[in-house]
């Protein structure tokens, strides 16, 4: 077949897609009441448009492309990529429309504790009390929104990645499963999506990663899988310790349910009036098991070692989603489960969490100072920022929780920016060494501007999103830990130091005589290409937007954390 | 419950699936021998067609015939078993003339029969393309030879199915042992079937020697049990056990355990398993890892749960600690040994050892039934046994599937090194994705069947360790991990082992998708319609039972209720 043969769709591709549709239909038919009228009068905007559609469409696209011969597969890159971008705009459109009340009138700032909007529940594995249960609240909606914003931006940013016919569907699959984690209101479903996110990321690192990708991908998978099976053990123990019920979503064989809302309810009633649900020892045990899973994912020192390896080896798009959303799964899980269910254990371990957060912050920053690899430096800065989230949680103040939530959101915009800059740097200069390029401002003014902007956003320049979060965490930290605040405040100075130092060495030093790195072999260094420019511009725009008007997302976060405190901590007599 | 005396009214109708297997066995022996021979009536010239022998007809000399016939027979038997399983009211007890219980047809035995026959059907289907089936020139010795071997292979598959069915139905330890031996002897030969290769014959001999020693020990234990109780009936043994078991009974029980321990390849009886799996052809290895192991597990359930669970409200079964130690060592050893093996079949064999460990841990939890002062209801033990049954059933889908992918590679020229799998992602994307699904399912990654089954096992163990504490959940802080039964830690051990196992399962995935294919293995794999369909079926079942396993879970739990604990 000639190189210019027209793209033809073969029969077996039709058969393949047909088989897939039949399989999907068979699976759908296993959910008997999937078409049942819903009680709230709001259409289920979550199950199919936000979760099902990206996952299924990406699988179809992957199956489609994999049946092609390698020579023809490159022809598919561009249509598949376009399709992915178009498909990824669907969740973005839906979630944005939900925020602006175009699809349904929802008061995001007034949802109430343990109640969710667009809540839908379908029977799944009835015998053990598993249901497909989705819904959103002030905690999950910003994360869903963030994910749906990041996926199209990531696709645009890595528009010319090689083997695009597989790369971009994997990004789409990643997005769908991440949204699945955030909207799941059933522990079983939560765990399923939690693990599902590993698979596309594993392949992204393994196929498009750097030289050490094999080691990094396996380390990433095994590290997080180990942690999450221990988390699962905690979930199962929790499942059997809950009181036996007979409601609609309780398992016929076990008499228990995986429904998160019911579990949180029974936890709350057990914790009321100074009570301790399950007893303090059991609370502590389950709390630790759950936290282990979330801390590894976050990651916090000393469980962070998978992250630098994964980031340095991952392709740009993988890094962007990994840092942007996947790390937040850990923080999200903490807020959703252990914090809401085990306030007594949280109070017991409050100082421990604070210390872990502080160590992550300090350790991450100090290690950053010693890095010569740009991406590794950014990865460690992620560790240090995740430490700030832990500080917010340990502060046990409503504002601290809102701050942690906003940190998740802000870091979810800033860290993709940083990794986009790293990716562009690698793409155009074929090097990751900080000292290898001097005087970039002369050769690549756009990249230099974005780098400067990203670094400034990350170190917490006022009017950018990161500043709001950092300030709020420090505000919450003061009433709880007093003068200890000097430590995180000082570390933020270290952060500024390594960022400024790397900026100085990369962008400015050398002035007009700046030398392009040897890895270019004497070619003129190019500036970033158009699609990279678009993607980074959008990210920069969002960072400014949420820095100037944080209340867009912050209001619902505030309301969520106030509710949490009112219903969990205050009524319990603590805090 | 309907009681039928053997070989009288209702015997045939209650045992149709087995009789179909038996009749089919005779047919597979007979049909390839049909020819144009005649029989001359003495002192006359009249020749009566005798049909047995002589020159074979075109149809009967077709070497593919026995395979097709066997698949049809197995499929028919499978469907009959399924129908019998589905009709809930049909619990039939078959007794001897003197009123001894021989066989019992109920949901539980039928479920296991479905498992056995299904697994053997998959192996038979996969072998249709596997053995050389070229129909060459007439009177060609090779073709005759191939034809004969075809028949041997499928006859052995059928006898295995028959033996396993008897094990599933047996209500008497002796009958159970007869079935076990019928199946074992057949599998010994099946393992040694590749006699041209050194590995094949070595594997066969090793498997036979170790297996027959284990059987002999088991049989001796059986005689000790008989000496003690005067009967080998399940119900009589169980009653005697409740009255109190002396040392003699314990020794007997321990010896019988050895026999079954070999079948499930539990440490320290597992040493022959990796060699046997590596030397046997892949479908046969898949058979050993699924059906044969399920048979051993079934024997253990009968022996430990049906017979050796005391009725009293105090204390757990005496074998609890032994089994706990065995299971801990088995799962850890299996996983650690699998880490170091470069042969994918050996790796799968060790993973099979590890899976045996998980199931033994679950059985241990059954032993902890009625621990301490808390009398756990029957449902607790049933939850675990149902989970074991579910695990064994779905294991057929993904373990057999993994072996069949290797079988396809063997057809091309060998699958004894991990590098044989290299480049599969490029050569055969669909097949590689199937293998990927099997590996993840073996590791227990959601939403695949392997996750649900492991989850149910863990859930059973945790449920048992919690007992009825959740109904009396104390608000006063009295509850801690220490107040749970110690088998809770086995759940943790299983999880840690799952994490270890991920190393070697992922290694297969990495090699498949990211290594360059070996020299001379760049082309697509051989065609093999049936084996491919079977692999796809296994993959689809793995996904379906993972996402929508509800129906099967119910089936398994309902089946276990038939044990009447």
mmCIF file of C-alpha atoms in Angstrom, chain A residues 40 111-122 129 131-137 140 182-190 235 238-239 242-243 248-250 256-270 277 332 336-337 340-341 560 568:
data_model
loop_
_atom_site.group_PDB
_atom_site.id
_atom_site.type_symbol
_atom_site.label_atom_id
_atom_site.label_comp_id
_atom_site.label_asym_id
_atom_site.label_seq_id
_atom_site.Cartn_x
_atom_site.Cartn_y
_atom_site.Cartn_z
ATOM 1 C CA UNK A 40 -34.602 15.166 41.926
ATOM 2 C CA UNK A 111 -25.446 22.410 49.543
ATOM 3 C CA UNK A 112 -25.348 21.247 53.127
ATOM 4 C CA UNK A 113 -23.311 18.619 54.893
ATOM 5 C CA UNK A 114 -23.322 15.170 53.322
ATOM 6 C CA UNK A 115 -25.825 16.136 50.696
ATOM 7 C CA UNK A 116 -24.984 16.257 47.063
ATOM 8 C CA UNK A 117 -26.373 17.755 43.907
ATOM 9 C CA UNK A 118 -27.230 15.833 40.737
ATOM 10 C CA UNK A 119 -27.218 12.769 42.946
ATOM 11 C CA UNK A 120 -28.157 9.586 41.141
ATOM 12 C CA UNK A 121 -28.032 6.053 42.325
ATOM 13 C CA UNK A 122 -28.375 2.825 40.343
ATOM 14 C CA UNK A 129 -24.595 -3.518 48.569
ATOM 15 C CA UNK A 131 -24.411 0.815 43.755
ATOM 16 C CA UNK A 132 -23.416 3.203 41.011
ATOM 17 C CA UNK A 133 -23.854 6.361 42.996
ATOM 18 C CA UNK A 134 -22.780 9.745 41.721
ATOM 19 C CA UNK A 135 -23.178 13.285 42.946
ATOM 20 C CA UNK A 136 -21.191 16.445 43.513
ATOM 21 C CA UNK A 137 -20.697 18.932 46.305
ATOM 22 C CA UNK A 140 -15.793 17.472 44.407
ATOM 23 C CA UNK A 182 -14.358 12.637 42.251
ATOM 24 C CA UNK A 183 -18.031 12.001 41.616
ATOM 25 C CA UNK A 184 -18.199 8.511 43.155
ATOM 26 C CA UNK A 185 -20.385 8.328 46.237
ATOM 27 C CA UNK A 186 -19.950 4.604 46.656
ATOM 28 C CA UNK A 187 -16.796 3.177 48.184
ATOM 29 C CA UNK A 188 -16.606 0.293 45.744
ATOM 30 C CA UNK A 189 -17.051 2.570 42.772
ATOM 31 C CA UNK A 190 -14.554 4.997 44.284
ATOM 32 C CA UNK A 235 -12.564 0.221 53.615
ATOM 33 C CA UNK A 238 -15.132 -0.252 57.864
ATOM 34 C CA UNK A 239 -17.779 -1.884 55.710
ATOM 35 C CA UNK A 242 -21.016 -0.479 60.185
ATOM 36 C CA UNK A 243 -24.369 -1.370 61.685
ATOM 37 C CA UNK A 248 -32.595 -0.098 49.565
ATOM 38 C CA UNK A 249 -28.842 -0.080 49.075
ATOM 39 C CA UNK A 250 -27.860 -2.548 51.718
ATOM 40 C CA UNK A 256 -24.191 -3.672 54.746
ATOM 41 C CA UNK A 257 -23.665 -0.959 52.223
ATOM 42 C CA UNK A 258 -20.834 0.694 50.359
ATOM 43 C CA UNK A 259 -22.861 3.859 50.048
ATOM 44 C CA UNK A 260 -20.634 6.693 51.223
ATOM 45 C CA UNK A 261 -23.505 8.965 52.204
ATOM 46 C CA UNK A 262 -25.066 6.323 54.445
ATOM 47 C CA UNK A 263 -21.684 5.524 55.971
ATOM 48 C CA UNK A 264 -20.974 9.168 56.668
ATOM 49 C CA UNK A 265 -24.411 9.503 58.206
ATOM 50 C CA UNK A 266 -23.887 6.607 60.562
ATOM 51 C CA UNK A 267 -20.424 7.903 61.413
ATOM 52 C CA UNK A 268 -21.912 11.278 62.210
ATOM 53 C CA UNK A 269 -24.640 9.915 64.417
ATOM 54 C CA UNK A 270 -22.048 7.805 66.199
ATOM 55 C CA UNK A 277 -18.035 5.952 66.442
ATOM 56 C CA UNK A 332 -9.659 14.652 48.081
ATOM 57 C CA UNK A 336 -14.012 12.853 51.852
ATOM 58 C CA UNK A 337 -13.492 9.839 54.085
ATOM 59 C CA UNK A 340 -15.407 13.340 57.785
ATOM 60 C CA UNK A 341 -15.789 9.994 59.534
ATOM 61 C CA UNK A 560 -18.285 23.020 52.350
ATOM 62 C CA UNK A 568 -18.694 17.086 62.482
#
